[in-house]
Every structure is written in structure tokens, then in C-alpha cells.
């Protein structure tokens, strides 16, 4: 057992050392939307919005909270972020929850559920009390906290994964906790699991345009950022690049990208020839990624046009700059919650060839921001690669529309706005039903759901 494994698991609060001003986002979304956000926040001044998740670093949830909490604070809210702690056994079990909820079968024992999982949650809540107007519990890891009687406020469960076809054992284990909440939030309607009896809402993940990765690089900056890795890897900056950026994971389906690229190069001759650059990190807690990368490299053989950039230095700037310079990003996952990498590439003005899967469909609008394909349809993926390479002006136009699509829908202020609308509704500041709700519960039906936990709301008429 490691040192961290021996420590008592204890919920910890992350306190950001800075706040973000709404005005900082005006250059991206304009004055009107900023004023609207400030007006909404003004009616909620001093109210609480707490969040609980399972990691401070790594992963999309932590990435979003890192910016959303400072922005909410800048808007006058009491925004808090708590992180549950667990040992490696706990996270092995919650990784199993994650896989099982997404429909992947794996054995799981009662000892794992009630020992490693429930015991760790109980340790986490032993000396904790969270009091807030709205408490958002992110994903299954902290879900069992919901009925521990240590959270006071309207609890919402935010599901970041696809639970449309969950393993029933684990889903039915979690369902009582979830149905105890005042509402649940999903990325898209098709991800909603069965048996939910509470109000449901839709919120998309978002990116922070002020983050280093999402900086709008000039052509000169791109070349400066990429010069070290281009030199090291002997990459010719004058050749077109197709980029594939993701973890090495079976669902990311890099193998189809490689097959499509090989097919493209067999069928056509380009001068200068394009590169296919895979970027990905293996230094995650995923034990399978190293083997997957190795297999992919074997599949590529000694093709000098296929490159693998693994655990790159200066990751965020390199990823942002590569996305900016690439002719297209290819992201054809067989399963995908949202795919932030697609959002980031579109924001860099780069067209995306994406699979018709999960959240990718919200972002890649076929023929408008890129092309949608079936993830295993290698022939069509190759044909779409050819389109981007043969018609650079069209690729630029798709990218420009992609950037606009992200600007309207997937930037941080929109994420914060939706949570504030929920806070406004659940604190009874406004009676208006959030316009992103996914079920047809009326206001009075929602009050029935809430009554016992929210004594200040009026009785349903
Ligand atoms: N990413 C990165 N470097 C890499 C590979 C991925 O910075 O080598 C980032 C990528 O830019 C994105 C995130 O990791 O921000 C992946 O999020 P996504 O939602 O696309 O996939 P997930 O890994 O969460 O399934």
C-alpha cells in the first residue's frame, strides 16, 4: 500500500487564488451577452453554487471548473469546488463504474461497491458539511454523497458521460442517489439513462477562450511554438497536416484514421505530400494506453508521413498551434461524451472530420463546420481527407463557420450562464423554467419534487 493509500480520505476544497471578470470575455462574445450574464448574476449576488468532483487535475471536468469557479466568483457568486479523495482502489472501482455506465461489461464485486466505494465516500463526508443554494455533484464518483445528509441545498447531478445503455446493476445501484436530487444535467438528450424521475437539463461542456491552448495564434506565433518540435522531428512546415489528437484509447479509434490515411496515399499523389500527425499522452492513469500506441505504430510501419508526438513538451501551446495550422482534425471515436478536442480545433478555425457519435454531432455540422462520417467507414474518411486537401479554401470556410459555432455555443460564459439560470430557478429567484430543460415537468411538478428539501418554495397550486 502506498503512502497516499494509507491516508484518510478527506474531502478538500480548492480555493482559486484569482477571479475572472465577465468583461474579460467581451472580446469573444460581445457586450450584449456579457450584460445579460451580469444582469442574471446581479439577481443572485451572494448566493452559493458548490461543486463536487473527484479530481483537481486532468480531465475535462476539472478543466472547466478551473475557469468556471473564478468567473462565477467574479460575477459575485459564492462559488466553491470540493474534491473527494480516494486511494487507488477507490479509483479502480469508479473507473469500473464509468465503463459499466457506458455499457462496457466488466466484473465488479460487492466488496468493491460497498467496501472500496461506499467506505471511501463515508470517510470523505465524515467531517464535512456543504451548505449552498445549489450543489452540483459531477459524475458517478461522488454520487453516494447525495444521501449522507451532509449537503444542504438543492442538489443537481451532472452526468458527463453517456448513460443511455448502462449496465443495470450499477445503474440501479446509483439510481436512488440520483433520483434523490432536485435535477440532473446531461450533455445531450440521448445520453439520459432509464428510470430518472427528476427534472432533466441539457448543458454542453465548454472551453475557456482565454486558456493558453485556445489562444488565437498568428501564423508567426504558430511557427515559433512549433519550431522546436518540427526541428526535432524533421517536419517540413510547408506540407499540409492532418492532425489526430487524443488519448490512446480503444474508443478513440485511431486505427481507422491510419487506415484512411494509408488508403488516401495509395489512391492519390500529392505534391507536397500531407502528414498525418498523431498527438497523445500516455502518462495518464490508463494502463492500456502504452500498448495501444505500440500497436498503432506497428500498424503505421515505417511510413515517414505518419508521425507520433507522445507526451509533448509545452503541451497546451503545441496542441493549440498544431490545431491552428492543420488542414483538418480527424476525430472519429466510436464512443464520445463530447470531445473537447473537436471544440478546440473548431475554435482554432480548423475543419473537423468527426464521427456521428455522441457530442461530436453537436459540434461537427455536416458540410458546415466539417464532415460527419461513420467511425469505421474508412473509405469515406479517406474521401473527406481528400476534400480538405484538394480544396483548402473550402477547408478554411468550414473552419471559420466552426469557430463561429463554438463562439455561439461552447464558450465558458455560456456554461456559467446555464448554471446561473438553474440557480435562479432553484432558489426561486425566477419562476421561469430553464429553456434547456429536457423533460416536460411543469413548475408545480418540479415543486413537488423539491418541496421536502426546499421549505422556502411556495406550495404547488
Ligand atoms: N489533450 C492534450 N494533449 C494530448 C492529448 C489530448 O492536451 O496529447 C487534450 C485535448 O486538447 C483535450 C483533452 O485532452 O482538451 C481531451 O478531451 P476530450 O474531451 O477530447 O477527450 P477525453 O480524453 O476527455 O475522452
Short mmCIF file of C-alpha atoms and ligand atoms in Angstrom, two decimals:
data_model
loop_
_atom_site.label_atom_id
_atom_site.label_comp_id
_atom_site.label_asym_id
_atom_site.label_seq_id
_atom_site.Cartn_x
_atom_site.Cartn_y
_atom_site.Cartn_z
CA UNK A 1 0.00 0.00 0.00
CA UNK A 2 1.39 3.42 -0.96
CA UNK A 3 1.56 6.39 1.44
CA UNK A 4 -1.47 8.05 -0.19
CA UNK A 5 -3.39 4.79 0.12
CA UNK A 6 -2.89 4.84 3.90
CA UNK A 7 -4.15 8.40 4.40
CA UNK A 8 -7.72 9.05 5.48
CA UNK A 9 -9.83 10.13 2.54
CA UNK A 10 -10.99 13.64 3.24
CA UNK A 11 -12.98 16.00 1.04
CA UNK A 12 -10.87 19.04 0.20
CA UNK A 13 -11.81 22.47 -1.02
CA UNK A 14 -9.89 24.04 -3.88
CA UNK A 15 -9.77 27.80 -3.48
CA UNK A 16 -8.72 29.61 -6.63
CA UNK A 17 -6.31 32.48 -5.99
CA UNK A 18 -7.90 34.71 -8.65
CA UNK A 19 -11.26 35.73 -10.04
CA UNK A 20 -12.21 36.30 -13.66
CA UNK A 21 -14.20 39.31 -14.75
CA UNK A 22 -17.11 38.91 -17.12
CA UNK A 23 -15.70 41.80 -19.18
CA UNK A 24 -12.61 39.67 -19.90
CA UNK A 25 -14.85 37.64 -22.19
CA UNK A 26 -16.39 40.57 -24.04
CA UNK A 27 -13.92 40.36 -26.96
CA UNK A 28 -15.16 36.82 -27.60
CA UNK A 29 -18.92 37.00 -27.14
CA UNK A 30 -19.77 40.70 -27.30
CA UNK A 31 -21.22 43.28 -24.95
CA UNK A 32 -24.85 42.17 -25.18
CA UNK A 33 -24.22 38.66 -23.91
CA UNK A 34 -21.89 39.94 -21.20
CA UNK A 35 -24.52 42.40 -20.00
CA UNK A 36 -27.11 39.60 -19.95
CA UNK A 37 -24.79 37.43 -17.88
CA UNK A 38 -24.13 40.27 -15.44
CA UNK A 39 -27.84 41.03 -15.11
CA UNK A 40 -28.57 37.41 -14.32
CA UNK A 41 -25.72 37.24 -11.81
CA UNK A 42 -26.83 40.55 -10.26
CA UNK A 43 -30.11 38.99 -9.14
CA UNK A 44 -28.18 36.14 -7.50
CA UNK A 45 -25.45 38.11 -5.76
CA UNK A 46 -24.02 36.36 -2.72
CA UNK A 47 -25.80 33.07 -3.42
CA UNK A 48 -23.94 29.80 -3.29
CA UNK A 49 -23.02 27.39 -6.08
CA UNK A 50 -20.95 24.46 -4.84
CA UNK A 51 -19.43 21.73 -6.98
CA UNK A 52 -18.08 18.33 -6.02
CA UNK A 53 -15.94 16.18 -8.30
CA UNK A 54 -13.18 13.65 -7.93
CA UNK A 55 -10.11 15.30 -9.36
CA UNK A 56 -8.38 18.64 -9.25
CA UNK A 57 -6.14 17.96 -12.23
CA UNK A 58 -6.68 16.22 -15.52
CA UNK A 59 -9.87 15.55 -17.38
CA UNK A 60 -12.47 17.84 -18.84
CA UNK A 61 -14.49 18.40 -15.64
CA UNK A 62 -11.51 19.78 -13.71
CA UNK A 63 -10.53 21.87 -16.73
CA UNK A 64 -13.97 23.51 -16.86
CA UNK A 65 -14.29 24.06 -13.10
CA UNK A 66 -10.85 25.68 -13.04
CA UNK A 67 -12.23 28.57 -15.09
CA UNK A 68 -15.95 28.44 -14.20
CA UNK A 69 -15.38 28.91 -10.44
CA UNK A 70 -13.23 32.08 -10.82
CA UNK A 71 -15.70 33.52 -13.34
CA UNK A 72 -18.69 32.82 -11.07
CA UNK A 73 -16.79 34.45 -8.19
CA UNK A 74 -16.04 37.42 -10.39
CA UNK A 75 -19.78 37.67 -11.00
CA UNK A 76 -20.49 37.93 -7.26
CA UNK A 77 -21.46 34.32 -6.52
CA UNK A 78 -20.11 32.24 -3.68
CA UNK A 79 -18.75 29.53 -5.90
CA UNK A 80 -16.99 26.57 -4.30
CA UNK A 81 -15.20 23.49 -5.58
CA UNK A 82 -14.75 20.40 -3.41
CA UNK A 83 -12.74 17.38 -4.45
CA UNK A 84 -13.29 13.93 -2.97
CA UNK A 85 -10.22 11.93 -2.09
CA UNK A 86 -9.69 8.24 -2.54
CA UNK A 87 -6.96 5.67 -2.83
CA UNK A 88 -6.05 3.74 -5.95
CA UNK A 89 -8.57 1.00 -5.10
CA UNK A 90 -11.37 3.57 -4.97
CA UNK A 91 -10.43 4.96 -8.37
CA UNK A 92 -10.15 1.49 -9.88
CA UNK A 93 -13.72 0.86 -8.76
CA UNK A 94 -15.00 4.22 -10.00
CA UNK A 95 -13.26 3.62 -13.36
CA UNK A 96 -15.27 0.40 -13.49
CA UNK A 97 -18.45 2.39 -12.71
CA UNK A 98 -17.51 4.69 -15.56
CA UNK A 99 -17.04 1.84 -18.03
CA UNK A 100 -20.12 -0.06 -16.87
CA UNK A 101 -22.32 3.02 -17.09
CA UNK A 102 -21.16 3.48 -20.68
CA UNK A 103 -22.24 -0.07 -21.44
CA UNK A 104 -18.88 -1.86 -21.28
CA UNK A 105 -19.12 -5.10 -19.32
CA UNK A 106 -16.65 -5.75 -16.54
CA UNK A 107 -16.93 -7.85 -13.39
CA UNK A 108 -17.49 -5.88 -10.20
CA UNK A 109 -17.87 -7.34 -6.70
CA UNK A 110 -19.99 -6.35 -3.71
CA UNK A 111 -16.76 -5.85 -1.83
CA UNK A 112 -15.71 -3.25 -4.41
CA UNK A 113 -19.04 -1.42 -4.31
CA UNK A 114 -19.60 -1.42 -0.57
CA UNK A 115 -16.00 -1.59 0.60
CA UNK A 116 -13.78 0.49 -1.66
CA UNK A 117 -16.56 2.79 -2.87
CA UNK A 118 -19.07 3.40 -0.05
CA UNK A 119 -16.46 3.30 2.72
CA UNK A 120 -14.35 5.92 0.93
CA UNK A 121 -17.37 8.18 0.42
CA UNK A 122 -18.22 7.86 4.11
CA UNK A 123 -14.70 8.79 5.09
CA UNK A 124 -14.88 11.80 2.79
CA UNK A 125 -18.03 13.15 4.37
CA UNK A 126 -17.18 12.41 8.00
CA UNK A 127 -16.08 15.93 8.90
CA UNK A 128 -17.80 17.82 6.14
CA UNK A 129 -20.86 19.98 5.73
CA UNK A 130 -21.71 21.66 2.45
CA UNK A 131 -24.33 24.38 2.61
CA UNK A 132 -25.12 26.11 -0.63
CA UNK A 133 -28.13 27.21 -2.64
CA UNK A 134 -27.16 24.79 -5.40
CA UNK A 135 -24.76 21.88 -5.14
CA UNK A 136 -23.65 20.17 -8.34
CA UNK A 137 -22.30 16.65 -7.99
CA UNK A 138 -20.22 15.75 -11.04
CA UNK A 139 -20.27 12.19 -12.39
CA UNK A 140 -20.68 8.91 -10.50
CA UNK A 141 -17.60 9.12 -8.27
CA UNK A 142 -19.13 11.39 -5.57
CA UNK A 143 -22.75 10.25 -6.20
CA UNK A 144 -23.14 8.34 -2.93
CA UNK A 145 -22.54 11.56 -1.00
CA UNK A 146 -26.02 12.64 -2.00
CA UNK A 147 -27.81 10.71 0.73
CA UNK A 148 -25.31 11.23 3.52
CA UNK A 149 -27.19 14.15 5.00
CA UNK A 150 -24.19 16.43 4.86
CA UNK A 151 -25.25 18.54 1.89
CA UNK A 152 -27.80 21.28 2.45
CA UNK A 153 -29.21 22.90 -0.67
CA UNK A 154 -30.64 21.82 -3.99
CA UNK A 155 -28.50 19.02 -5.28
CA UNK A 156 -28.14 18.50 -9.03
CA UNK A 157 -26.34 15.53 -10.54
CA UNK A 158 -24.21 16.44 -13.56
CA UNK A 159 -23.56 13.44 -15.76
CA UNK A 160 -20.67 13.96 -18.17
CA UNK A 161 -20.89 10.51 -19.75
CA UNK A 162 -23.24 8.57 -21.97
CA UNK A 163 -25.57 6.54 -19.73
CA UNK A 164 -28.08 5.65 -22.45
CA UNK A 165 -27.32 1.92 -22.26
CA UNK A 166 -25.85 1.42 -18.80
CA UNK A 167 -25.05 -1.82 -17.08
CA UNK A 168 -28.18 -2.30 -14.99
CA UNK A 169 -26.52 -3.48 -11.79
CA UNK A 170 -24.50 -0.34 -11.36
CA UNK A 171 -27.16 1.99 -12.78
CA UNK A 172 -29.77 0.64 -10.35
CA UNK A 173 -27.29 0.99 -7.52
CA UNK A 174 -26.80 4.68 -8.37
CA UNK A 175 -30.40 5.49 -9.35
CA UNK A 176 -31.75 6.04 -5.82
CA UNK A 177 -28.98 8.57 -5.17
CA UNK A 178 -29.66 10.34 -8.46
CA UNK A 179 -33.44 10.36 -8.06
CA UNK A 180 -32.92 11.96 -4.67
CA UNK A 181 -31.56 15.03 -6.47
CA UNK A 182 -33.54 18.10 -7.42
CA UNK A 183 -32.49 17.61 -11.04
CA UNK A 184 -29.93 16.05 -13.34
CA UNK A 185 -27.89 17.55 -16.15
CA UNK A 186 -26.80 15.73 -19.29
CA UNK A 187 -24.66 16.75 -22.27
CA UNK A 188 -27.36 15.67 -24.70
CA UNK A 189 -30.82 14.08 -24.52
CA UNK A 190 -29.69 10.73 -25.98
CA UNK A 191 -27.34 10.18 -23.01
CA UNK A 192 -30.14 10.06 -20.43
CA UNK A 193 -30.32 6.76 -18.58
CA UNK A 194 -33.61 4.99 -17.83
CA UNK A 195 -35.73 5.46 -14.72
CA UNK A 196 -34.99 9.05 -13.85
CA UNK A 197 -37.90 10.76 -12.11
CA UNK A 198 -36.50 14.23 -11.66
CA UNK A 199 -36.23 17.34 -13.83
CA UNK A 200 -33.57 16.99 -16.51
CA UNK A 201 -31.48 19.65 -18.21
CA UNK A 202 -29.01 19.94 -21.06
CA UNK A 203 -25.66 21.66 -20.68
CA UNK A 204 -22.74 21.25 -23.07
CA UNK A 205 -19.15 21.26 -21.97
CA UNK A 206 -17.33 24.44 -22.95
CA UNK A 207 -13.82 25.72 -23.47
CA UNK A 208 -12.22 28.81 -22.00
CA UNK A 209 -11.11 31.06 -24.87
CA UNK A 210 -8.59 32.67 -22.52
CA UNK A 211 -6.76 29.40 -21.84
CA UNK A 212 -3.35 29.03 -23.44
CA UNK A 213 -4.45 26.18 -25.68
CA UNK A 214 -7.29 28.27 -27.09
CA UNK A 215 -5.27 31.39 -27.80
CA UNK A 216 -5.72 32.69 -31.35
CA UNK A 217 -2.28 32.18 -32.78
CA UNK A 218 -0.92 34.31 -35.58
CA UNK A 219 0.92 32.44 -38.33
CA UNK A 220 4.23 33.66 -36.93
CA UNK A 221 3.35 32.55 -33.38
CA UNK A 222 2.37 29.11 -34.68
CA UNK A 223 5.72 28.65 -36.33
CA UNK A 224 7.57 29.91 -33.23
CA UNK A 225 5.69 27.48 -30.97
CA UNK A 226 6.12 24.54 -33.32
CA UNK A 227 9.70 25.25 -34.41
CA UNK A 228 11.37 23.12 -31.68
CA UNK A 229 9.27 20.03 -32.34
CA UNK A 230 9.35 20.49 -36.12
CA UNK A 231 13.15 20.70 -35.97
CA UNK A 232 13.48 17.79 -33.60
CA UNK A 233 11.23 15.61 -35.76
CA UNK A 234 12.35 16.98 -39.09
CA UNK A 235 8.86 18.11 -40.10
CA UNK A 236 8.57 20.34 -43.17
CA UNK A 237 6.26 23.24 -42.23
CA UNK A 238 5.33 23.75 -45.90
CA UNK A 239 3.45 20.44 -46.14
CA UNK A 240 -0.23 20.11 -45.24
CA UNK A 241 -1.02 18.43 -41.94
CA UNK A 242 -3.92 16.26 -40.87
CA UNK A 243 -3.95 16.03 -37.08
CA UNK A 244 -5.43 13.44 -34.70
CA UNK A 245 -5.21 14.45 -31.06
CA UNK A 246 -6.44 12.26 -28.22
CA UNK A 247 -5.61 9.73 -25.59
CA UNK A 248 -4.60 6.29 -26.83
CA UNK A 249 -7.85 4.58 -26.06
CA UNK A 250 -9.74 1.90 -27.95
CA UNK A 251 -12.79 4.19 -28.39
CA UNK A 252 -10.74 6.95 -29.98
CA UNK A 253 -10.40 4.65 -32.98
CA UNK A 254 -7.05 5.96 -34.21
CA UNK A 255 -6.66 2.78 -36.22
CA UNK A 256 -9.41 3.83 -38.68
CA UNK A 257 -7.71 7.20 -39.15
CA UNK A 258 -4.48 5.47 -40.03
CA UNK A 259 -6.20 3.07 -42.45
CA UNK A 260 -7.96 6.00 -44.14
CA UNK A 261 -4.70 7.93 -44.49
CA UNK A 262 -2.95 4.91 -46.00
CA UNK A 263 -5.79 4.47 -48.45
CA UNK A 264 -5.66 8.15 -49.37
CA UNK A 265 -1.93 7.97 -50.07
CA UNK A 266 -2.34 4.80 -52.15
CA UNK A 267 -5.07 6.32 -54.31
CA UNK A 268 -3.61 9.78 -54.85
CA UNK A 269 -0.30 11.51 -55.20
CA UNK A 270 0.11 14.84 -53.52
CA UNK A 271 2.87 17.30 -54.05
CA UNK A 272 3.85 18.16 -51.41
CA UNK A 273 2.54 15.07 -49.60
CA UNK A 274 0.49 15.53 -46.42
CA UNK A 275 1.48 14.41 -42.95
CA UNK A 276 -0.75 12.58 -40.52
CA UNK A 277 0.34 13.64 -37.03
CA UNK A 278 -0.98 11.76 -34.01
CA UNK A 279 -0.65 13.62 -30.71
CA UNK A 280 -1.44 11.90 -27.46
CA UNK A 281 -0.28 11.38 -23.94
CA UNK A 282 0.38 8.07 -22.28
CA UNK A 283 1.26 9.46 -18.86
CA UNK A 284 -2.34 9.15 -17.69
CA UNK A 285 -3.63 6.64 -15.18
CA UNK A 286 -4.67 4.45 -18.11
CA UNK A 287 -2.60 1.26 -18.15
CA UNK A 288 -3.74 0.32 -21.66
CA UNK A 289 -2.52 3.43 -23.50
CA UNK A 290 1.13 2.35 -23.94
CA UNK A 291 0.15 -0.93 -25.59
CA UNK A 292 -2.35 0.83 -27.85
CA UNK A 293 0.25 3.32 -29.03
CA UNK A 294 2.68 0.50 -29.76
CA UNK A 295 0.07 -1.31 -31.85
CA UNK A 296 -0.69 1.82 -33.80
CA UNK A 297 2.99 2.41 -34.51
CA UNK A 298 3.30 -1.15 -35.80
CA UNK A 299 0.25 -0.56 -38.00
CA UNK A 300 1.92 2.59 -39.39
CA UNK A 301 5.13 0.68 -40.23
CA UNK A 302 7.94 2.93 -41.34
CA UNK A 303 5.75 5.44 -43.14
CA UNK A 304 7.66 8.75 -42.83
CA UNK A 305 4.47 10.74 -43.41
CA UNK A 306 2.86 9.38 -40.23
CA UNK A 307 4.19 10.93 -37.04
CA UNK A 308 3.58 10.23 -33.37
CA UNK A 309 4.06 13.05 -30.90
CA UNK A 310 3.86 11.49 -27.47
CA UNK A 311 3.69 13.47 -24.20
CA UNK A 312 4.85 16.62 -25.97
CA UNK A 313 6.67 19.38 -24.10
CA UNK A 314 4.78 22.65 -23.79
CA UNK A 315 1.64 20.60 -24.42
CA UNK A 316 -1.05 23.30 -24.45
CA UNK A 317 0.70 25.70 -26.78
CA UNK A 318 1.86 22.93 -29.10
CA UNK A 319 -1.62 21.40 -29.27
CA UNK A 320 -3.24 24.80 -29.88
CA UNK A 321 -0.70 25.77 -32.55
CA UNK A 322 -0.89 22.41 -34.31
CA UNK A 323 -4.68 22.60 -34.39
CA UNK A 324 -4.40 26.07 -35.86
CA UNK A 325 -2.01 25.11 -38.64
CA UNK A 326 -3.60 21.75 -39.51
CA UNK A 327 -5.72 21.42 -42.65
CA UNK A 328 -8.12 19.29 -40.66
CA UNK A 329 -8.57 17.46 -37.36
CA UNK A 330 -9.70 13.87 -37.66
CA UNK A 331 -11.70 12.64 -34.67
CA UNK A 332 -13.69 9.51 -35.40
CA UNK A 333 -14.29 8.00 -31.97
CA UNK A 334 -16.62 5.03 -31.67
CA UNK A 335 -17.85 6.46 -28.36
CA UNK A 336 -17.57 10.05 -27.22
CA UNK A 337 -19.19 12.10 -24.46
CA UNK A 338 -18.45 15.42 -26.12
CA UNK A 339 -14.91 15.58 -27.50
CA UNK A 340 -13.36 18.82 -26.29
CA UNK A 341 -10.62 18.31 -28.82
CA UNK A 342 -13.23 18.97 -31.53
CA UNK A 343 -14.32 22.21 -29.84
CA UNK A 344 -10.71 23.34 -29.54
CA UNK A 345 -9.91 22.60 -33.19
CA UNK A 346 -13.04 24.37 -34.45
CA UNK A 347 -12.17 27.33 -32.23
CA UNK A 348 -8.78 27.43 -33.94
CA UNK A 349 -10.67 27.73 -37.23
CA UNK A 350 -9.86 24.20 -38.35
CA UNK A 351 -12.38 21.94 -40.06
CA UNK A 352 -13.09 18.60 -38.37
CA UNK A 353 -13.83 15.20 -39.84
CA UNK A 354 -15.80 13.70 -36.97
CA UNK A 355 -17.83 10.58 -36.33
CA UNK A 356 -21.61 10.62 -35.97
CA UNK A 357 -21.22 9.78 -32.32
CA UNK A 358 -22.33 11.48 -29.10
CA UNK A 359 -21.33 15.08 -28.59
CA UNK A 360 -19.31 15.23 -31.81
CA UNK A 361 -22.65 15.58 -33.61
CA UNK A 362 -23.39 18.77 -31.71
CA UNK A 363 -20.19 20.31 -32.97
CA UNK A 364 -19.49 18.95 -36.42
CA UNK A 365 -22.36 20.10 -38.59
CA UNK A 366 -22.00 18.15 -41.81
CA UNK A 367 -20.88 20.38 -44.66
CA UNK A 368 -20.90 23.45 -42.40
CA UNK A 369 -18.17 23.03 -39.78
CA UNK A 370 -16.64 19.83 -41.14
CA UNK A 371 -17.78 16.39 -42.24
CA UNK A 372 -19.61 13.68 -40.35
CA UNK A 373 -18.70 10.08 -41.05
CA UNK A 374 -19.35 6.61 -39.67
CA UNK A 375 -16.36 5.83 -37.46
CA UNK A 376 -15.47 2.57 -39.23
CA UNK A 377 -16.15 3.79 -42.76
CA UNK A 378 -12.51 4.10 -43.80
CA UNK A 379 -13.36 4.82 -47.43
CA UNK A 380 -15.47 7.89 -46.58
CA UNK A 381 -12.94 9.15 -44.03
CA UNK A 382 -10.28 8.97 -46.78
CA UNK A 383 -12.59 10.77 -49.23
CA UNK A 384 -13.21 13.58 -46.73
CA UNK A 385 -9.47 13.87 -46.07
CA UNK A 386 -9.03 14.29 -49.83
CA UNK A 387 -11.71 17.01 -49.90
CA UNK A 388 -9.87 19.04 -47.27
CA UNK A 389 -6.53 18.58 -49.01
CA UNK A 390 -7.86 19.33 -52.51
CA UNK A 391 -9.91 22.38 -51.50
CA UNK A 392 -8.02 24.49 -48.99
CA UNK A 393 -10.44 27.44 -49.39
CA UNK A 394 -13.36 25.21 -48.50
CA UNK A 395 -11.48 23.85 -45.51
CA UNK A 396 -10.87 27.44 -44.37
CA UNK A 397 -14.56 28.31 -44.82
CA UNK A 398 -15.65 25.26 -42.79
CA UNK A 399 -13.16 26.20 -40.09
CA UNK A 400 -14.45 29.77 -39.94
CA UNK A 401 -18.02 28.52 -39.53
CA UNK A 402 -16.79 26.08 -36.89
CA UNK A 403 -15.23 28.89 -34.93
CA UNK A 404 -18.47 30.84 -35.05
CA UNK A 405 -20.45 27.75 -33.94
CA UNK A 406 -18.14 27.40 -30.92
CA UNK A 407 -18.30 31.13 -30.20
CA UNK A 408 -22.08 31.00 -30.00
CA UNK A 409 -22.49 27.76 -28.09
CA UNK A 410 -19.43 26.33 -26.41
CA UNK A 411 -17.50 29.09 -24.66
CA UNK A 412 -17.21 29.30 -20.88
CA UNK A 413 -19.66 32.19 -20.27
CA UNK A 414 -22.47 30.09 -21.77
CA UNK A 415 -21.72 27.26 -19.35
CA UNK A 416 -21.76 29.64 -16.39
CA UNK A 417 -24.95 31.29 -17.69
CA UNK A 418 -26.80 27.98 -17.73
CA UNK A 419 -25.75 27.14 -14.18
CA UNK A 420 -26.87 30.60 -13.07
CA UNK A 421 -30.25 30.07 -14.76
CA UNK A 422 -30.58 26.85 -12.75
CA UNK A 423 -29.54 28.63 -9.58
CA UNK A 424 -32.08 31.33 -10.28
CA UNK A 425 -34.82 28.74 -10.74
CA UNK A 426 -33.92 26.51 -7.81
CA UNK A 427 -33.51 29.43 -5.43
CA UNK A 428 -36.96 30.62 -6.55
CA UNK A 429 -35.45 33.91 -7.70
CA UNK A 430 -37.16 33.25 -11.02
CA UNK A 431 -40.20 31.12 -11.79
CA UNK A 432 -39.29 30.78 -15.42
CA UNK A 433 -38.48 27.19 -16.39
CA UNK A 434 -34.93 26.96 -17.79
CA UNK A 435 -35.24 26.84 -21.59
CA UNK A 436 -32.70 24.00 -21.74
CA UNK A 437 -34.78 21.55 -19.71
CA UNK A 438 -35.20 18.17 -21.34
CA UNK A 439 -38.43 16.86 -19.87
CA UNK A 440 -41.88 18.31 -19.66
CA UNK A 441 -42.30 18.68 -15.93
CA UNK A 442 -44.29 21.78 -15.15
CA UNK A 443 -43.24 24.24 -12.50
CA UNK A 444 -45.68 22.77 -10.00
CA UNK A 445 -44.50 19.23 -10.69
CA UNK A 446 -40.96 20.35 -10.05
CA UNK A 447 -42.09 21.91 -6.79
CA UNK A 448 -43.49 18.53 -5.78
CA UNK A 449 -40.01 17.12 -6.36
CA UNK A 450 -38.41 19.86 -4.33
CA UNK A 451 -40.82 20.52 -1.50
CA UNK A 452 -39.15 18.39 1.11
CA UNK A 453 -35.73 19.81 0.52
CA UNK A 454 -36.73 23.36 -0.18
CA UNK A 455 -39.03 24.70 2.53
CA UNK A 456 -38.92 28.25 1.19
CA UNK A 457 -40.64 27.48 -2.08
CA UNK A 458 -44.42 28.03 -2.26
CA UNK A 459 -46.75 25.03 -2.27
CA UNK A 460 -47.79 23.93 -5.76
CA UNK A 461 -51.17 25.35 -6.65
N1 LIG B 1 -5.03 16.63 -24.97
C1 LIG B 1 -3.82 17.27 -24.80
N2 LIG B 1 -2.68 16.63 -25.20
C2 LIG B 1 -2.68 15.40 -25.75
C3 LIG B 1 -3.94 14.75 -25.93
C4 LIG B 1 -5.09 15.39 -25.52
O1 LIG B 1 -3.79 18.41 -24.32
O2 LIG B 1 -1.62 14.89 -26.07
C5 LIG B 1 -6.25 17.32 -24.52
C6 LIG B 1 -7.16 17.82 -25.62
O3 LIG B 1 -6.67 19.04 -26.15
C7 LIG B 1 -8.49 17.96 -24.85
C8 LIG B 1 -8.41 16.82 -23.84
O4 LIG B 1 -7.05 16.45 -23.75
O5 LIG B 1 -8.52 19.18 -24.14
C9 LIG B 1 -9.21 15.62 -24.25
O6 LIG B 1 -10.56 15.88 -24.06
P1 LIG B 1 -11.67 15.13 -24.91
O7 LIG B 1 -13.00 15.57 -24.40
O8 LIG B 1 -11.41 15.35 -26.38
O9 LIG B 1 -11.42 13.59 -24.64
P2 LIG B 1 -11.27 12.71 -23.29
O10 LIG B 1 -9.81 12.44 -23.16
O11 LIG B 1 -11.84 13.52 -22.16
O12 LIG B 1 -12.03 11.45 -23.61
#
